[in-house]
Short mmCIF file of C-alpha atoms in Angstrom, two decimals:
data_model
loop_
_atom_site.label_atom_id
_atom_site.label_comp_id
_atom_site.label_asym_id
_atom_site.label_seq_id
_atom_site.Cartn_x
_atom_site.Cartn_y
_atom_site.Cartn_z
CA MET A 1 0.00 0.00 0.00
CA ARG A 2 1.98 2.97 -1.29
CA ARG A 3 -0.76 5.56 -1.46
CA ILE A 4 -3.10 6.60 1.35
CA ARG A 5 -6.27 8.07 -0.06
CA PRO A 6 -8.35 10.58 1.87
CA ALA A 7 -11.43 8.42 1.23
CA LEU A 8 -9.81 5.52 3.08
CA LEU A 9 -8.93 7.70 6.07
CA LEU A 10 -12.41 9.15 6.08
CA GLY A 11 -13.71 5.59 6.22
CA ILE A 12 -11.47 4.84 9.19
CA LEU A 13 -12.67 8.01 10.90
CA LEU A 14 -16.32 7.10 10.32
CA LEU A 15 -15.67 3.58 11.62
CA THR A 16 -14.11 5.07 14.74
CA LEU A 17 -17.14 7.27 15.31
CA PHE A 18 -19.55 4.40 14.74
CA THR A 19 -17.82 1.94 17.07
CA VAL A 20 -17.42 4.37 19.96
CA LEU A 21 -20.56 6.43 19.62
CA ALA A 22 -23.13 3.74 18.87
CA PRO A 23 -23.17 2.30 22.41
CA ALA A 24 -22.96 5.71 24.10
CA THR A 25 -25.99 6.75 26.12
CA PRO A 26 -26.72 10.05 27.88
CA ALA A 27 -25.72 9.93 31.52
CA SER A 28 -24.17 12.16 34.14
CA ALA A 29 -20.47 11.31 33.67
CA HIS A 30 -18.93 9.12 36.41
CA ALA A 31 -21.56 7.07 38.20
CA ALA A 32 -22.23 7.80 41.86
CA LEU A 33 -24.34 5.65 44.17
CA ARG A 34 -27.65 7.45 44.67
CA THR A 35 -29.65 5.18 46.98
CA THR A 36 -29.62 1.65 48.33
CA THR A 37 -32.28 -0.69 49.70
CA PRO A 38 -31.72 -1.41 52.53
CA ALA A 39 -30.24 1.99 53.25
CA ASP A 40 -26.75 2.30 54.66
CA GLY A 41 -26.74 1.65 58.42
CA THR A 42 -30.32 0.40 58.58
CA VAL A 43 -31.28 -2.11 61.30
CA LEU A 44 -34.00 -4.47 60.07
CA ARG A 45 -36.30 -6.77 62.03
CA SER A 46 -36.11 -9.49 59.38
CA ALA A 47 -33.71 -10.29 56.54
CA PRO A 48 -34.43 -8.60 53.19
CA ARG A 49 -35.12 -10.70 50.12
CA GLU A 50 -32.92 -8.65 47.78
CA LEU A 51 -30.54 -5.70 47.55
CA THR A 52 -31.13 -2.72 45.28
CA LEU A 53 -28.44 -0.21 44.28
CA ALA A 54 -29.48 2.84 42.25
CA PHE A 55 -26.80 4.95 40.55
CA THR A 56 -26.82 8.41 38.98
CA GLU A 57 -26.17 6.96 35.52
CA SER A 58 -26.20 3.72 33.58
CA VAL A 59 -23.55 1.24 34.70
CA ALA A 60 -22.01 -2.02 33.48
CA LEU A 61 -21.42 -5.02 35.73
CA LEU A 62 -18.22 -6.98 36.28
CA ASP A 63 -17.63 -10.47 37.62
CA GLY A 64 -18.34 -10.14 41.32
CA SER A 65 -19.72 -6.61 41.00
CA VAL A 66 -21.69 -7.00 44.24
CA ARG A 67 -20.32 -9.01 47.17
CA VAL A 68 -22.17 -9.50 50.47
CA LEU A 69 -20.08 -10.32 53.58
CA ASP A 70 -21.57 -11.67 56.81
CA PRO A 71 -20.59 -10.48 60.34
CA GLY A 72 -17.65 -12.92 60.27
CA ASN A 73 -16.36 -11.47 56.99
CA HIS A 74 -17.37 -14.58 55.02
CA ARG A 75 -18.87 -14.15 51.58
CA VAL A 76 -22.62 -14.82 51.36
CA ARG A 77 -23.87 -16.83 48.40
CA THR A 78 -26.23 -14.57 46.50
CA GLY A 79 -28.02 -14.65 43.18
CA GLU A 80 -26.35 -13.27 40.07
CA PRO A 81 -26.53 -9.44 39.96
CA ARG A 82 -28.95 -8.16 37.34
CA HIS A 83 -29.35 -4.60 36.19
CA THR A 84 -31.46 -2.39 33.99
CA GLY A 85 -29.88 0.97 33.20
CA ASP A 86 -28.86 2.62 36.46
CA THR A 87 -30.31 0.03 38.89
CA VAL A 88 -28.66 -3.17 40.13
CA ARG A 89 -30.54 -5.90 42.02
CA VAL A 90 -29.15 -8.93 43.87
CA ALA A 91 -31.27 -11.72 45.39
CA LEU A 92 -30.34 -12.75 48.95
CA PRO A 93 -30.64 -16.25 50.46
CA ASP A 94 -33.53 -17.12 52.77
CA ASP A 95 -31.17 -18.14 55.59
CA LEU A 96 -29.20 -14.90 55.66
CA GLY A 97 -28.87 -14.86 59.44
CA ARG A 98 -28.56 -12.02 61.89
CA GLY A 99 -26.01 -9.31 62.57
CA THR A 100 -24.29 -6.63 60.47
CA PHE A 101 -23.68 -7.35 56.78
CA THR A 102 -21.33 -5.45 54.46
CA VAL A 103 -22.17 -4.93 50.78
CA ALA A 104 -19.08 -4.17 48.66
CA TRP A 105 -19.76 -3.11 45.06
CA ARG A 106 -17.74 -2.20 41.95
CA VAL A 107 -19.21 -1.21 38.58
CA VAL A 108 -18.12 0.61 35.43
CA SER A 109 -19.83 3.93 34.71
CA ALA A 110 -21.02 5.01 31.28
CA ASP A 111 -17.87 7.11 30.75
CA SER A 112 -15.70 3.96 31.14
CA HIS A 113 -14.39 4.70 34.66
CA PRO A 114 -14.77 2.01 37.37
CA VAL A 115 -16.31 3.18 40.65
CA SER A 116 -16.63 1.27 43.92
CA GLY A 117 -17.82 1.55 47.48
CA ALA A 118 -19.57 -0.25 50.31
CA PHE A 119 -22.46 0.06 52.74
CA THR A 120 -23.81 -1.94 55.68
CA PHE A 121 -27.13 -3.08 57.04
CA SER A 122 -28.03 -5.13 60.11
CA VAL A 123 -30.62 -7.81 60.78
CA GLY A 124 -31.92 -8.01 64.35
CA GLU A 125 -29.15 -5.93 65.91
CA PRO A 126 -25.83 -4.34 64.87
CA THR A 127 -22.73 -6.45 65.49
CA PRO A 128 -19.01 -5.74 65.09
CA THR A 129 -17.69 -6.55 61.64
CA SER A 130 -14.18 -6.77 60.22
CA ALA A 131 -15.27 -6.48 56.59
CA ALA A 132 -13.48 -3.97 54.37
CA THR A 133 -15.32 -0.73 53.65
CA ALA A 134 -14.73 -0.97 49.89
CA PRO A 135 -13.43 -3.52 47.38
CA PRO A 136 -9.61 -3.46 47.42
CA GLU A 137 -7.71 -2.23 44.37
CA ASP A 138 -4.33 -3.52 43.28
CA PRO A 139 -1.95 -0.52 43.59
CA ALA A 140 0.40 -1.77 40.86
CA THR A 141 -2.42 -2.02 38.33
CA THR A 142 -3.76 1.42 39.20
CA THR A 143 -0.29 3.01 39.05
CA LEU A 144 0.58 1.46 35.69
CA HIS A 145 -2.80 2.34 34.19
CA ASN A 146 -2.55 5.95 35.30
CA THR A 147 1.03 6.16 34.00
CA ALA A 148 -0.08 4.85 30.61
CA ARG A 149 -2.88 7.43 30.51
CA TYR A 150 -0.46 10.30 31.24
CA LEU A 151 1.99 9.05 28.62
CA ALA A 152 -0.78 8.72 26.04
CA TYR A 153 -1.79 12.37 26.49
CA LEU A 154 1.81 13.59 26.37
CA ALA A 155 2.61 11.44 23.33
CA ALA A 156 -0.49 12.66 21.48
CA ALA A 157 0.52 16.27 22.14
CA LEU A 158 4.04 15.60 20.89
CA LEU A 159 2.90 13.72 17.76
CA LEU A 160 0.04 16.00 16.72
CA GLY A 161 1.78 19.22 17.74
CA THR A 162 5.01 18.41 15.91
CA ALA A 163 3.13 17.34 12.77
CA ALA A 164 1.07 20.54 12.79
CA PHE A 165 4.16 22.68 13.44
CA THR A 166 5.99 21.06 10.52
CA ARG A 167 3.10 21.59 8.13
CA ILE A 168 1.88 25.04 9.17
CA CYS A 169 4.99 26.81 10.48
CA ARG A 170 7.35 25.42 7.79
CA PRO A 171 10.69 25.33 9.68
CA PRO A 172 13.83 25.56 7.49
CA HIS A 173 15.09 22.07 8.41
CA PRO A 174 12.03 19.83 9.02
CA GLU A 175 14.21 16.70 9.12
CA ARG A 176 15.33 17.78 12.61
CA LEU A 177 11.78 17.15 13.83
CA ARG A 178 11.52 13.55 12.64
CA PRO A 179 12.89 12.15 15.95
CA LEU A 180 10.05 13.96 17.76
CA LEU A 181 7.47 12.44 15.43
CA ARG A 182 8.92 8.96 15.92
CA THR A 183 9.10 9.41 19.70
CA GLY A 184 5.48 10.59 19.86
CA TRP A 185 4.24 7.78 17.61
CA TRP A 186 6.06 4.94 19.39
CA THR A 187 5.16 6.26 22.86
CA LEU A 188 1.50 6.58 21.94
CA LEU A 189 1.54 3.08 20.46
CA ALA A 190 3.11 1.60 23.60
CA ALA A 191 0.76 3.51 25.92
CA THR A 192 -2.30 2.42 23.92
CA LEU A 193 -1.25 -1.24 23.97
CA ALA A 194 -0.63 -0.97 27.73
CA LEU A 195 -4.08 0.56 28.27
CA LEU A 196 -5.63 -2.24 26.23
CA LEU A 197 -3.94 -4.97 28.29
CA LEU A 198 -4.53 -3.21 31.62
CA ARG A 199 -8.18 -2.43 30.94
CA ALA A 200 -9.62 -5.64 32.46
CA PRO A 201 -7.57 -5.64 35.69
CA TYR A 202 -8.12 -1.87 36.02
CA GLU A 203 -11.89 -2.32 35.83
CA ALA A 204 -11.91 -5.21 38.28
CA GLY A 205 -9.24 -3.78 40.60
CA THR A 206 -7.23 -7.02 40.34
CA GLY A 207 -3.55 -7.77 39.88
CA LEU A 208 -1.49 -7.73 36.71
CA THR A 209 -1.77 -11.52 36.30
CA THR A 210 -5.32 -11.12 34.96
CA ALA A 211 -4.17 -8.86 32.10
CA LEU A 212 -3.61 -11.83 29.78
CA ASP A 213 -6.65 -13.83 30.86
CA PRO A 214 -8.49 -14.83 27.62
CA ASP A 215 -11.97 -14.13 29.02
CA ALA A 216 -10.86 -10.74 30.35
CA LEU A 217 -9.29 -9.81 27.01
CA THR A 218 -12.46 -10.84 25.18
CA ARG A 219 -14.58 -8.60 27.40
CA THR A 220 -12.16 -5.73 26.82
CA LEU A 221 -12.07 -6.10 23.04
CA THR A 222 -15.87 -6.25 22.78
CA GLY A 223 -16.58 -3.32 25.13
CA ARG A 224 -16.69 0.35 24.21
CA PRO A 225 -13.36 1.31 25.87
CA GLY A 226 -11.60 -1.58 24.12
CA LEU A 227 -13.11 -0.73 20.75
CA THR A 228 -11.97 2.86 21.21
CA LEU A 229 -8.40 1.74 21.86
CA LEU A 230 -8.51 -0.58 18.84
CA ALA A 231 -9.65 2.35 16.70
CA ARG A 232 -6.71 4.38 18.03
CA LEU A 233 -4.30 1.60 17.02
CA ALA A 234 -5.80 1.53 13.51
CA LEU A 235 -5.41 5.28 13.19
CA LEU A 236 -1.81 5.07 14.41
CA ALA A 237 -1.06 2.51 11.71
CA ALA A 238 -2.54 4.83 9.10
CA ALA A 239 -0.58 7.74 10.56
CA ALA A 240 2.69 5.78 10.23
CA LEU A 241 2.02 5.25 6.53
CA TYR A 242 1.00 8.88 6.09
CA LEU A 243 4.17 10.24 7.74
CA ARG A 244 6.36 8.20 5.39
CA ARG A 245 4.92 9.87 2.29
CA PRO A 246 6.90 12.78 0.85
CA ASP A 247 3.78 14.39 -0.67
CA ARG A 248 1.43 14.47 2.32
CA ASP A 249 -2.13 15.65 1.75
CA PRO A 250 -3.00 18.08 4.60
CA ARG A 251 -6.64 16.95 4.51
CA THR A 252 -5.52 13.39 5.23
CA GLY A 253 -3.41 14.59 8.16
CA ALA A 254 -6.32 16.61 9.53
CA ALA A 255 -8.63 13.59 9.31
CA LEU A 256 -6.11 11.44 11.18
CA ALA A 257 -5.65 14.09 13.89
CA VAL A 258 -9.40 14.49 14.41
CA GLY A 259 -9.82 10.70 14.51
CA LEU A 260 -7.15 10.32 17.18
CA ALA A 261 -8.67 13.13 19.27
CA LEU A 262 -12.07 11.46 19.06
CA THR A 263 -10.69 8.26 20.60
CA TRP A 264 -10.23 10.28 23.80
CA ALA A 265 -13.37 12.40 23.57
CA THR A 266 -15.67 9.39 23.09
CA ALA A 267 -14.19 7.44 26.00
CA GLU A 268 -14.05 10.08 28.74
CA HIS A 269 -16.48 12.47 30.46
CA ALA A 270 -17.80 13.88 27.19
CA SER A 271 -19.34 10.53 26.26
CA ALA A 272 -21.84 10.71 29.13
CA GLY A 273 -24.00 13.46 30.55
CA ILE A 274 -25.87 16.35 29.00
CA GLN A 275 -25.37 17.50 25.39
CA VAL A 276 -23.20 14.49 24.44
CA PRO A 277 -22.61 15.40 20.74
CA ALA A 278 -21.60 18.97 21.57
CA ALA A 279 -19.45 17.76 24.46
CA ILE A 280 -17.59 15.26 22.26
CA ALA A 281 -16.91 17.91 19.62
CA SER A 282 -15.74 20.38 22.27
CA SER A 283 -13.50 17.81 23.96
CA ALA A 284 -11.88 16.82 20.64
CA LEU A 285 -11.23 20.46 19.71
CA HIS A 286 -9.82 21.12 23.19
CA LEU A 287 -7.38 18.23 22.91
CA LEU A 288 -6.34 19.22 19.38
CA ALA A 289 -5.74 22.85 20.33
CA MET A 290 -3.75 21.85 23.43
CA SER A 291 -1.69 19.36 21.41
CA VAL A 292 -0.91 21.81 18.62
CA TRP A 293 0.12 24.50 21.11
CA LEU A 294 2.18 22.40 23.53
CA GLY A 295 3.58 19.98 20.96
CA GLY A 296 4.40 22.94 18.76
CA LEU A 297 6.35 24.52 21.63
CA VAL A 298 8.55 21.42 21.87
CA ALA A 299 9.03 21.45 18.09
CA LEU A 300 9.92 25.14 18.21
CA LEU A 301 12.65 24.38 20.75
CA ARG A 302 13.97 21.60 18.55
CA SER A 303 13.85 23.44 15.23
CA THR A 304 16.36 25.84 13.71
CA PRO A 305 15.59 29.48 14.71
CA SER A 306 13.79 31.38 11.96
CA ALA A 307 11.87 34.66 12.02
CA GLY A 308 9.21 33.34 9.68
CA THR A 309 8.78 30.08 11.62
CA THR A 310 8.42 31.76 15.00
CA ALA A 311 6.03 34.37 13.63
CA ARG A 312 3.81 31.71 12.05
CA PHE A 313 3.82 29.70 15.28
CA SER A 314 2.91 32.81 17.24
CA ARG A 315 -0.23 33.23 15.13
CA LEU A 316 -1.01 29.51 15.38
CA ALA A 317 -0.64 29.59 19.17
CA LEU A 318 -2.99 32.56 19.39
CA ALA A 319 -5.66 30.61 17.47
CA CYS A 320 -5.14 27.62 19.77
CA VAL A 321 -5.59 29.82 22.84
CA ALA A 322 -8.90 31.11 21.46
CA VAL A 323 -10.16 27.54 20.88
CA LEU A 324 -8.98 26.47 24.33
CA ALA A 325 -10.77 29.40 25.97
CA LEU A 326 -14.11 28.68 24.26
CA THR A 327 -14.07 24.91 24.68
CA GLY A 328 -12.68 25.15 28.22
CA LEU A 329 -15.46 27.52 29.26
CA TYR A 330 -18.09 25.16 27.90
CA GLN A 331 -16.54 22.06 29.47
CA SER A 332 -16.18 23.82 32.83
CA TRP A 333 -19.86 24.75 32.82
CA ARG A 334 -20.85 21.23 31.80
CA GLY A 335 -18.66 19.54 34.38
CA LEU A 336 -19.34 21.86 37.32
CA GLY A 337 -23.03 22.68 37.07
CA SER A 338 -22.75 25.45 39.71
CA LEU A 339 -20.24 27.91 41.16
CA ASP A 340 -20.37 26.15 44.54
CA ALA A 341 -18.94 23.02 42.91
CA LEU A 342 -15.82 25.02 41.99
CA THR A 343 -14.61 24.93 45.61
CA GLY A 344 -16.87 22.26 47.06
CA THR A 345 -15.80 19.30 44.89
CA SER A 346 -12.51 17.64 43.97
CA TYR A 347 -13.27 18.26 40.30
CA GLY A 348 -13.67 21.99 40.93
CA ARG A 349 -10.46 22.26 42.93
CA ILE A 350 -8.43 20.46 40.26
CA LEU A 351 -10.02 22.73 37.66
CA LEU A 352 -8.91 25.78 39.67
CA ALA A 353 -5.36 24.41 39.75
CA LYS A 354 -5.50 23.89 35.98
CA LEU A 355 -6.76 27.45 35.45
CA GLY A 356 -3.86 28.75 37.55
CA ALA A 357 -1.37 26.78 35.45
CA VAL A 358 -3.00 28.05 32.25
CA ALA A 359 -2.65 31.63 33.55
CA VAL A 360 1.09 31.05 34.02
CA LEU A 361 1.24 29.47 30.58
CA LEU A 362 -0.44 32.48 28.98
CA THR A 363 1.94 34.84 30.77
CA ALA A 364 4.92 32.97 29.36
CA ALA A 365 3.26 32.99 25.95
CA VAL A 366 2.88 36.78 26.07
CA PHE A 367 6.65 37.19 26.58
CA SER A 368 7.32 34.66 23.86
CA ARG A 369 5.09 36.56 21.45
CA ARG A 370 6.86 39.87 22.21
CA TRP A 371 10.22 38.31 21.44
CA THR A 372 9.03 36.65 18.26
CA THR A 373 8.01 40.04 16.90
CA ARG A 374 11.68 41.04 17.30
CA LEU A 375 12.75 38.09 15.12
CA ALA A 376 14.37 36.23 18.00
CA THR A 377 13.54 32.77 19.32
CA PRO A 378 12.76 33.07 23.06
CA ARG A 379 14.39 29.82 24.22
CA ARG A 380 14.03 30.37 27.95
CA SER A 381 10.42 31.56 27.86
CA VAL A 382 9.44 28.82 25.40
CA LEU A 383 11.04 26.24 27.67
CA THR A 384 9.03 27.63 30.60
CA GLU A 385 5.92 27.57 28.48
CA ALA A 386 6.50 23.92 27.54
CA ALA A 387 7.19 22.87 31.15
CA VAL A 388 4.02 24.50 32.45
CA GLY A 389 2.15 22.98 29.50
CA VAL A 390 3.14 19.50 30.68
CA LEU A 391 1.65 20.38 34.08
CA VAL A 392 -1.58 21.46 32.37
CA LEU A 393 -1.75 18.12 30.57
CA VAL A 394 -1.23 16.25 33.86
CA LEU A 395 -4.03 18.23 35.51
CA THR A 396 -6.24 17.59 32.48
CA THR A 397 -5.64 13.86 32.88
CA LEU A 398 -6.57 14.12 36.56
CA LEU A 399 -9.81 15.88 35.61
CA THR A 400 -10.78 13.03 33.29
CA ALA A 401 -10.47 10.59 36.21
CA THR A 402 -12.36 12.75 38.74
CA LEU A 403 -16.08 12.75 39.44
CA PRO A 404 -17.41 15.97 37.83
CA GLY A 405 -18.93 18.55 40.14
CA ARG A 406 -22.30 18.30 38.40
CA ALA A 407 -22.43 14.54 39.04
CA ALA A 408 -21.25 14.93 42.63
CA GLU A 409 -23.93 17.51 43.36
CA ALA A 410 -26.57 15.36 41.65
CA ALA A 411 -25.63 12.39 43.85
CA GLU A 412 -25.71 14.55 46.98
CA ALA A 413 -29.08 16.03 46.03
CA ALA A 414 -30.50 12.57 45.39
CA THR A 415 -29.26 11.40 48.77
CA LEU A 416 -30.82 14.39 50.53
CA ALA A 417 -34.08 13.93 48.64
CA ALA A 418 -34.30 10.24 49.48
CA PRO A 419 -36.57 9.30 52.40
CA ALA A 420 -34.63 9.15 55.63
CA THR A 421 -34.40 5.65 57.05
CA VAL A 422 -32.04 6.40 59.91
CA THR A 423 -32.24 4.06 62.88
CA SER A 424 -31.38 5.49 66.28
CA THR A 425 -29.49 2.95 68.39
CA VAL A 426 -28.87 3.67 72.08
CA THR A 427 -27.01 1.49 74.58
CA VAL A 428 -28.19 1.82 78.20
CA PRO A 429 -26.08 0.24 80.99
CA PHE A 430 -27.85 -1.14 84.10
CA ASP A 431 -26.96 -2.70 87.46
CA VAL A 432 -29.52 -4.24 89.82
CA GLY A 433 -26.94 -4.46 92.64
CA THR A 434 -26.58 -8.24 92.82
CA PRO A 435 -23.64 -10.43 91.72
CA GLY A 436 -23.77 -10.76 87.94
CA GLY A 437 -26.76 -8.45 87.86
CA HIS A 438 -25.28 -5.85 85.54
CA GLY A 439 -25.19 -5.46 81.79
CA LYS A 440 -26.63 -3.21 79.12
CA VAL A 441 -29.70 -2.86 76.95
CA GLN A 442 -29.25 -2.08 73.27
CA VAL A 443 -32.35 -0.25 72.00
CA SER A 444 -33.06 0.51 68.30
CA LEU A 445 -35.73 3.03 67.30
CA ASP A 446 -36.70 2.86 63.61
CA PRO A 447 -37.02 5.23 61.75
CA ALA A 448 -36.65 7.65 64.69
CA ARG A 449 -39.10 10.09 63.09
CA VAL A 450 -42.47 11.59 63.99
CA GLY A 451 -45.23 8.99 63.62
CA ALA A 452 -45.17 5.22 63.83
CA ASN A 453 -41.90 3.65 65.00
CA SER A 454 -40.69 0.17 65.79
CA VAL A 455 -38.61 -0.59 68.87
CA GLN A 456 -36.20 -3.50 69.22
CA ALA A 457 -34.24 -4.16 72.39
CA VAL A 458 -31.61 -6.74 73.31
CA VAL A 459 -30.39 -7.36 76.85
CA LEU A 460 -26.68 -8.14 77.07
CA GLY A 461 -25.13 -9.74 80.14
CA PRO A 462 -21.78 -9.07 81.85
CA ASP A 463 -19.95 -11.18 79.25
CA GLY A 464 -21.50 -9.27 76.32
CA GLY A 465 -23.70 -12.20 75.31
CA ILE A 466 -27.48 -12.09 74.98
CA ALA A 467 -29.17 -12.43 78.38
CA THR A 468 -32.69 -13.65 79.13
CA VAL A 469 -34.74 -11.54 81.53
CA PRO A 470 -38.34 -12.01 82.70
CA GLU A 471 -39.38 -8.43 81.95
CA LEU A 472 -38.26 -5.38 79.98
CA ARG A 473 -40.21 -2.12 79.86
CA ILE A 474 -39.48 1.03 77.81
CA SER A 475 -41.36 4.34 77.79
CA PHE A 476 -40.83 7.71 76.10
CA THR A 477 -41.42 11.19 77.59
CA GLN A 478 -40.92 14.69 76.19
CA THR A 479 -40.83 16.90 79.26
CA ALA A 480 -40.64 20.21 77.36
CA GLN A 481 -44.04 19.62 75.72
CA ASP A 482 -45.49 17.66 78.68
CA VAL A 483 -46.03 14.58 76.50
CA GLY A 484 -45.82 11.04 77.90
CA PRO A 485 -44.87 8.71 79.26
CA ILE A 486 -45.73 6.62 76.19
CA ASP A 487 -45.39 2.92 77.01
CA ALA A 488 -43.78 0.90 74.20
CA ARG A 489 -45.48 -2.32 75.43
CA LEU A 490 -42.64 -4.58 74.37
CA GLU A 491 -43.18 -8.26 73.66
CA ASP A 492 -40.68 -11.07 74.21
CA LEU A 493 -39.90 -12.23 70.66
CA GLY A 494 -37.40 -14.91 71.63
CA GLY A 495 -33.91 -13.54 72.07
CA TYR A 496 -34.98 -9.92 71.83
CA TRP A 497 -37.89 -7.65 72.75
CA GLY A 498 -39.82 -5.58 70.23
CA THR A 499 -42.93 -3.82 69.02
CA ASP A 500 -44.18 -2.03 65.90
CA ALA A 501 -46.76 0.11 67.63
CA VAL A 502 -44.98 3.12 69.17
CA THR A 503 -46.27 6.49 67.93
CA LEU A 504 -44.16 9.55 68.77
CA PRO A 505 -46.17 12.70 67.92
CA LEU A 506 -43.48 15.40 68.13
CA PRO A 507 -39.89 15.91 66.92
CA GLY A 508 -37.10 16.75 69.32
CA THR A 509 -35.27 15.14 72.23
CA TRP A 510 -37.19 12.48 74.17
CA THR A 511 -36.30 10.82 77.45
CA MET A 512 -36.35 7.04 77.16
CA LYS A 513 -36.85 5.13 80.45
CA VAL A 514 -35.65 1.53 80.44
CA THR A 515 -36.65 -0.87 83.24
CA VAL A 516 -34.93 -4.26 83.42
CA ARG A 517 -36.17 -6.96 85.83
CA THR A 518 -33.69 -9.81 86.29
CA SER A 519 -35.64 -11.77 88.96
CA GLU A 520 -38.81 -11.63 91.00
CA LEU A 521 -37.21 -9.07 93.31
CA ASP A 522 -34.36 -7.42 91.40
CA GLN A 523 -34.81 -4.68 88.82
CA ALA A 524 -33.18 -1.45 87.69
CA THR A 525 -34.46 1.63 85.87
CA GLU A 526 -32.21 3.81 83.75
CA LYS A 527 -32.78 6.81 81.45
CA ALA A 528 -31.30 7.88 78.12
CA ARG A 529 -31.99 10.52 75.50
CA VAL A 530 -33.10 9.82 71.94
CA VAL A 531 -33.59 12.34 69.13
CA VAL A 532 -36.70 12.05 66.95
CA GLY A 533 -36.64 13.70 63.54
CA PRO A 534 -39.55 15.55 61.85
#
């Protein structure tokens, strides 16, 4: 194949768009857990039949996406997780048991980033648990994957920027820039292959040994992130053939550059959320402008000084700054959602750091532009500009891996809007004054809100084990409003005492009186405060 026709490259570009855009669905960029059933920290009277996890966007499941651990940190056998869109459901066994259970989850959000977390619920009464709070991640896998992502961005800037500088700025000795083109191409190839192999262990949070697992590779190559990386490899192959031609068609080069930029735009935050087509176009233009500017700076340092070359690059850099300003403004609005998210979220704080670095970059560019008008190549200022530009690229990569402020605020709003299911648990010590006649009563009030409430109480002996007593009475009084005492009328339910028929009419702080009778003659009465919500 000695000739690369623009029609062929256009076909590759269209194939890239089709493979990466066809599965894309509107979402809120980076999934966040919105609600769970049972809710985190809930104490239930009986075991639930299934778990439900609702996210802020559509998610994909992995092997072992949802794991349930019992109070002894042993995995519970559950049904296969099933999901529709943003909701995941898992059936629980009938003999779940009692105590505190930990649910550890890990899914892949619509913008290809894995997210994970954990929550707990208790059956009967809370118990100590040694379960991990979130699924563990292999640090070597995460470090290598992040390194490959950084290198891919830097290599793209070097490759695209040097190619654009050679074509547009026309340096007197373009052969001096060929090592930069080769370095950018080979680095991007290596980083892309590394991302392809590391994709499966990165999603699952496992070690590097799973990178070559046939099933894992099959899932990667048939998923949207894998197809995007395959499209990038195809475009790199076409770019290698294009760069070897002495008579390069600029339209072909432009098509290749846009295609490569789209392999990032369609696999990151732009591929999910509001205004997906506009976001993808903006993200691709942003990456192209940044690459042409920063890669061009490196090429300018490498090239032979020339008044015409530096003047042409000055004009090119000015155009890139204009594109960066427009696309950056749009992407900031789309990612943040509000001004409060600028300082109240990790995404906003990283964005502020990036804006500060860009301000330094623009300052260095101003000095560079002044010197270029005097027909001199500003080596020191250009070097500063390039160094700060690398920092901007690093911060940009961090932004692509950070939950956007808009999504973070949406998750927080959904959590606040969800019905409160908080259970108030109070431990009341007692001592009837006889040998072995001391212990504590663990009382749970659910949902600790105005209206109907359930009360569960467990008597624990001196050794911390469940103790059997002939009588347990609990009443509630709100002295400030002269309400009560309201007798809970507990029933012995075999191992614990409980009732579903306690109505608390007012919010605020209530005094709970607990009376424990350990024998026909021995009893103790203690008081504790509980807070009832509106």
